[in-house]
Coordinates of C-alpha atoms in Angstrom, one line a residue:
M1 CA 36.5 54.3 73.0
A2 CA 33.1 55.6 71.9
I3 CA 32.2 59.3 72.1
E4 CA 29.2 60.3 74.2
T5 CA 26.0 60.1 72.2
D6 CA 24.4 63.2 73.7
L7 CA 27.0 65.7 72.5
H8 CA 25.5 68.5 70.5
A9 CA 26.6 70.0 67.2
G10 CA 25.3 72.4 64.6
V11 CA 25.9 73.6 61.0
A12 CA 25.1 77.1 59.8
I13 CA 24.6 77.3 56.0
F14 CA 24.7 80.9 54.7
L15 CA 22.9 81.3 51.4
K16 CA 23.8 83.7 48.7
L17 CA 20.2 84.8 48.3
D18 CA 17.0 84.8 50.5
I19 CA 14.6 81.9 50.0
H20 CA 11.2 82.2 51.5
P21 CA 10.7 80.0 54.6
N22 CA 7.5 78.4 53.2
I23 CA 9.4 77.3 50.1
Q24 CA 12.1 75.8 52.3
K25 CA 9.4 74.0 54.4
E26 CA 7.9 72.5 51.2
I27 CA 11.3 71.4 49.9
L28 CA 12.3 69.7 53.2
S29 CA 8.9 68.1 53.6
K30 CA 9.4 66.4 50.2
G31 CA 12.8 65.3 51.4
G32 CA 11.5 63.4 54.4
F33 CA 11.4 66.1 57.1
K34 CA 8.3 66.9 59.1
A35 CA 6.9 70.4 59.8
A36 CA 8.7 72.1 62.7
T37 CA 7.0 72.5 66.1
L38 CA 5.9 76.1 66.5
R39 CA 7.6 78.0 69.4
V40 CA 8.4 81.5 70.6
P41 CA 11.4 82.9 68.6
A42 CA 14.6 82.7 70.7
G43 CA 15.2 86.4 70.2
E44 CA 11.8 87.6 71.4
I45 CA 11.7 88.7 75.1
A46 CA 8.1 89.8 74.9
P47 CA 5.4 89.8 72.3
G48 CA 6.6 92.0 69.5
I49 CA 9.9 92.9 71.3
S50 CA 13.0 91.2 69.9
I51 CA 16.7 91.4 70.9
G52 CA 18.0 90.1 67.6
P53 CA 17.2 88.4 64.3
S54 CA 14.3 85.9 64.9
A55 CA 14.8 82.3 63.9
I56 CA 11.8 80.7 62.0
P57 CA 11.4 77.0 62.7
I58 CA 11.4 75.2 59.3
A59 CA 11.6 71.5 59.8
E60 CA 12.7 68.7 62.1
I61 CA 13.5 65.0 61.9
E62 CA 14.1 62.7 64.9
N63 CA 16.2 64.9 67.2
A64 CA 17.3 67.4 64.6
K65 CA 15.8 70.9 64.2
I66 CA 16.2 73.2 61.2
E67 CA 15.5 76.9 61.4
Y68 CA 16.0 80.0 59.2
I69 CA 17.1 83.5 59.9
G70 CA 16.0 85.6 57.0
E71 CA 18.0 88.7 57.9
R72 CA 21.2 86.7 57.5
Y73 CA 20.1 84.2 54.8
L74 CA 21.0 81.6 57.4
L75 CA 19.7 78.0 57.3
R76 CA 20.7 76.5 60.7
I77 CA 20.8 72.8 61.6
A78 CA 21.0 71.7 65.3
T79 CA 21.2 68.0 66.3
T80 CA 23.5 65.5 68.1
L81 CA 27.1 64.9 66.9
N82 CA 26.4 61.4 65.7
K83 CA 23.6 62.8 63.4
I84 CA 25.1 66.0 62.1
H85 CA 26.6 64.5 58.9
E86 CA 23.5 62.5 58.0
V87 CA 21.1 65.4 58.5
S88 CA 23.3 68.0 56.8
E89 CA 23.6 65.8 53.8
K90 CA 19.9 65.1 53.7
V91 CA 19.1 68.9 53.7
G92 CA 21.3 69.4 50.6
S93 CA 19.8 66.4 48.8
S94 CA 16.3 67.6 49.5
F95 CA 17.0 70.9 47.7
E96 CA 18.7 69.0 44.8
K97 CA 15.6 66.7 44.5
S98 CA 13.4 69.8 44.1
G99 CA 15.6 71.1 41.3
Y100 CA 17.7 73.6 43.3
L101 CA 21.5 73.7 42.7
F102 CA 22.3 73.7 46.4
Q103 CA 26.0 73.8 46.0
E104 CA 25.7 77.0 44.0
M105 CA 23.2 78.5 46.5
V106 CA 25.6 78.3 49.4
R107 CA 28.0 81.2 50.2
Y108 CA 29.8 79.4 53.1
C109 CA 29.1 76.9 55.9
E110 CA 30.2 76.8 59.5
F111 CA 30.3 73.8 61.8
N112 CA 30.0 74.5 65.5
F113 CA 30.8 72.1 68.3
P114 CA 29.7 74.3 71.2
E115 CA 31.5 74.2 74.6
Q116 CA 31.0 70.7 76.0
T117 CA 33.0 68.7 78.5
L118 CA 34.9 65.5 77.9
E119 CA 36.3 63.3 80.7
I120 CA 40.1 63.3 80.8
P121 CA 41.9 62.4 84.1
F122 CA 44.9 64.5 85.2
L123 CA 44.1 67.0 82.5
V124 CA 46.0 70.1 83.6
R125 CA 49.2 68.0 84.2
K126 CA 48.8 66.5 80.7
I127 CA 48.3 69.9 79.1
R128 CA 51.5 71.2 80.8
S129 CA 53.5 68.2 79.7
M130 CA 52.3 68.7 76.0
V131 CA 52.4 72.5 75.7
N132 CA 55.6 74.5 75.9
V133 CA 55.5 78.3 76.2
P134 CA 59.0 79.7 76.1
A135 CA 57.8 83.1 77.4
A136 CA 56.2 81.6 80.5
G137 CA 59.3 82.2 82.6
V138 CA 59.4 85.9 81.6
V139 CA 55.7 86.4 82.3
S140 CA 56.1 84.6 85.6
S141 CA 58.8 87.0 86.7
I142 CA 56.7 89.9 85.8
F143 CA 53.7 88.7 88.0
G144 CA 55.8 87.1 90.7
V145 CA 54.3 83.6 90.5
E146 CA 55.3 80.5 88.6
L147 CA 52.9 80.4 85.6
E148 CA 52.4 77.4 83.3
P149 CA 50.0 76.5 80.5
Y150 CA 46.4 76.0 81.5
S151 CA 44.4 76.3 78.4
F152 CA 45.3 76.6 74.7
S153 CA 43.8 76.9 71.3
L154 CA 44.8 76.1 67.7
S155 CA 43.7 77.8 64.5
Y156 CA 44.1 77.9 60.7
P157 CA 44.7 80.4 59.2
G158 CA 45.9 83.2 61.5
T159 CA 42.6 85.2 61.3
P160 CA 38.9 84.2 61.4
L161 CA 38.2 86.9 58.8
T162 CA 37.9 84.4 56.0
D163 CA 35.5 81.9 54.6
Q164 CA 38.0 79.1 55.5
W165 CA 38.6 78.9 59.3
T166 CA 39.4 76.2 61.8
H167 CA 39.6 76.9 65.5
I168 CA 39.9 74.3 68.3
A169 CA 40.0 75.4 71.9
F170 CA 40.9 73.3 75.0
T171 CA 40.0 74.7 78.4
P172 CA 39.9 72.7 81.7
E173 CA 36.4 72.8 83.3
P174 CA 36.8 75.3 86.1
N175 CA 35.0 73.2 88.7
N176 CA 36.9 70.1 87.9
P177 CA 40.1 71.2 86.0
K178 CA 42.0 68.0 86.8
N179 CA 39.6 65.7 85.0
R180 CA 37.5 67.5 82.5
V181 CA 38.1 69.6 79.4
I182 CA 35.8 72.0 77.7
L183 CA 36.3 71.4 74.0
K184 CA 35.1 73.9 71.4
I185 CA 35.4 73.5 67.7
T186 CA 34.6 75.9 64.8
K187 CA 35.1 74.9 61.2
R188 CA 34.2 77.2 58.3
T189 CA 34.3 76.1 54.7
P190 CA 33.7 78.1 51.5
T191 CA 31.5 75.3 50.0
Y192 CA 28.8 72.9 51.1
S193 CA 30.7 69.9 49.7
E194 CA 33.8 70.7 51.8
M195 CA 31.6 70.8 54.9
I196 CA 30.0 67.5 54.1
D197 CA 33.5 65.9 53.7
F198 CA 34.6 67.4 57.0
L199 CA 31.5 66.0 58.8
S200 CA 31.8 62.5 57.4
D201 CA 34.1 61.4 60.2
I202 CA 33.6 64.2 62.8
E203 CA 33.0 61.7 65.6
T204 CA 36.3 59.9 64.8
K205 CA 38.1 63.3 64.8
I206 CA 36.8 64.2 68.3
E207 CA 37.4 60.7 69.6
R208 CA 41.1 60.8 68.4
V209 CA 41.5 64.2 70.1
K210 CA 40.2 62.7 73.4
E211 CA 42.5 59.6 73.0
L212 CA 45.5 61.9 72.4
F213 CA 45.1 63.3 75.9
L214 CA 44.3 60.0 77.5
E215 CA 47.4 58.4 76.1
V216 CA 49.8 61.1 77.4
K217 CA 52.2 59.8 80.0
I218 CA 52.9 62.0 83.0

């Protein structure tokens, strides 16, 4: 069962040191990227008035866009899920081809699969058949209604205050909770190579998660 091709994904690459946007543009242009289309910075609500760090468009290729936030030393990639591995790998190789030790330049990386819906029939019933919450009965007695699992999330480790963090959240889509799930995935790695390894089969990972729900018998 194929995953939808229009799902979005992004990778944030936090650098150890600042590197001028013009240098990044030159590096990526030599790596096959084209100059980014100029636009009004997302954080600017009026000329000269910003609500946060402004992102500088750096480069783009097909449906992928790359931008840089200098205040955070953040190189950000946004594209579709089926292209995120290829584009992320191409960014690193572009720096390497220009003589930069990209692996050593990176402080940590973070993959983000923003809240997007997947079609899963009888979702709430399946979640309740899969997730057991021993304290549900006690909480139900406190509030006077029979409460059961509705949404859940999983993480490693027990705190996000680390350069290694995995968090997956499953929430039924409020307007169609019986048939659609909002899936959100965050994956942080301390090295660029670990992120590339994680992305190498990211579509398969998400497809297997979807199949897990579809195969549940209720």
